[in-house]
CSV table of C-alpha atoms in Angstrom, one decimal:
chain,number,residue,atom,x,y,z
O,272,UNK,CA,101.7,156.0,134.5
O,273,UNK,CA,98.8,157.0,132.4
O,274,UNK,CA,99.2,160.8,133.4
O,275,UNK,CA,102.6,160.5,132.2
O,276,UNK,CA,101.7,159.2,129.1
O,277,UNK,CA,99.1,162.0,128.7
O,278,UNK,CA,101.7,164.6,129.6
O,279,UNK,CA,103.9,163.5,126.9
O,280,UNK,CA,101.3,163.1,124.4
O,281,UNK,CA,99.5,166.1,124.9
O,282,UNK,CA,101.6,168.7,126.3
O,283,UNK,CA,104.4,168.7,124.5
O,284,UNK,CA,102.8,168.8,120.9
O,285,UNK,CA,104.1,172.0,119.4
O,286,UNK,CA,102.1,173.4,116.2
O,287,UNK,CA,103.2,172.6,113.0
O,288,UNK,CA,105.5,174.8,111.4
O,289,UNK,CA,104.7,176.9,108.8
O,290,UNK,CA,104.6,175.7,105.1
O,291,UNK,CA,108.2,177.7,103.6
O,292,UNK,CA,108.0,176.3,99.9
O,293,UNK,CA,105.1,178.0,97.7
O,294,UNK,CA,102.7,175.9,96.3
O,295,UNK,CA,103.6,174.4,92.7
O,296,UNK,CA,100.1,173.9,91.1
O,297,UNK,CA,101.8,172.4,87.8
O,298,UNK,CA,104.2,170.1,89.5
O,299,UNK,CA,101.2,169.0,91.4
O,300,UNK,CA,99.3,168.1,88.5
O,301,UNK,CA,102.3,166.1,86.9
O,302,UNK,CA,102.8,164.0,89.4
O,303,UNK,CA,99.2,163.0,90.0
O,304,UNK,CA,99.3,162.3,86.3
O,305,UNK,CA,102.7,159.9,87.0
O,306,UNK,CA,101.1,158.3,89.6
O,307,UNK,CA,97.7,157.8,87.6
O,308,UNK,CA,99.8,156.2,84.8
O,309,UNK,CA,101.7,154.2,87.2
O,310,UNK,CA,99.0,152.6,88.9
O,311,UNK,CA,97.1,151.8,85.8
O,312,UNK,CA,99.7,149.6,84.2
O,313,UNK,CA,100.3,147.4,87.5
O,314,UNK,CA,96.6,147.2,87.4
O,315,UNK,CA,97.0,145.8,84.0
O,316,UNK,CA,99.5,143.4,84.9
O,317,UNK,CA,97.6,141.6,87.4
């Protein structure tokens, strides 16, 4: 049972595919800001 287990676990990983969308340094940014801002006001509200 265990062997199967490791069988399916292990051998039938494939690698990750590669990344198709280039990376959006701005967008990045904003969104860290949005989230920032959005985790700061429910900290507020507690």
């Amino acid at each position: 049972m265990m062997q199967k287990l490791r069988a399916i676990l292990f051998l039938g990983r494939k690698p990750a595919p590669r990344q198709l969308t280039p990376f959006n340094g701005p967008l990045l940014d904003q969104k860290r800001e949005d989230v920032f801002v959005a985790l700061h006001r429910m900290g507020n509200l507690r």
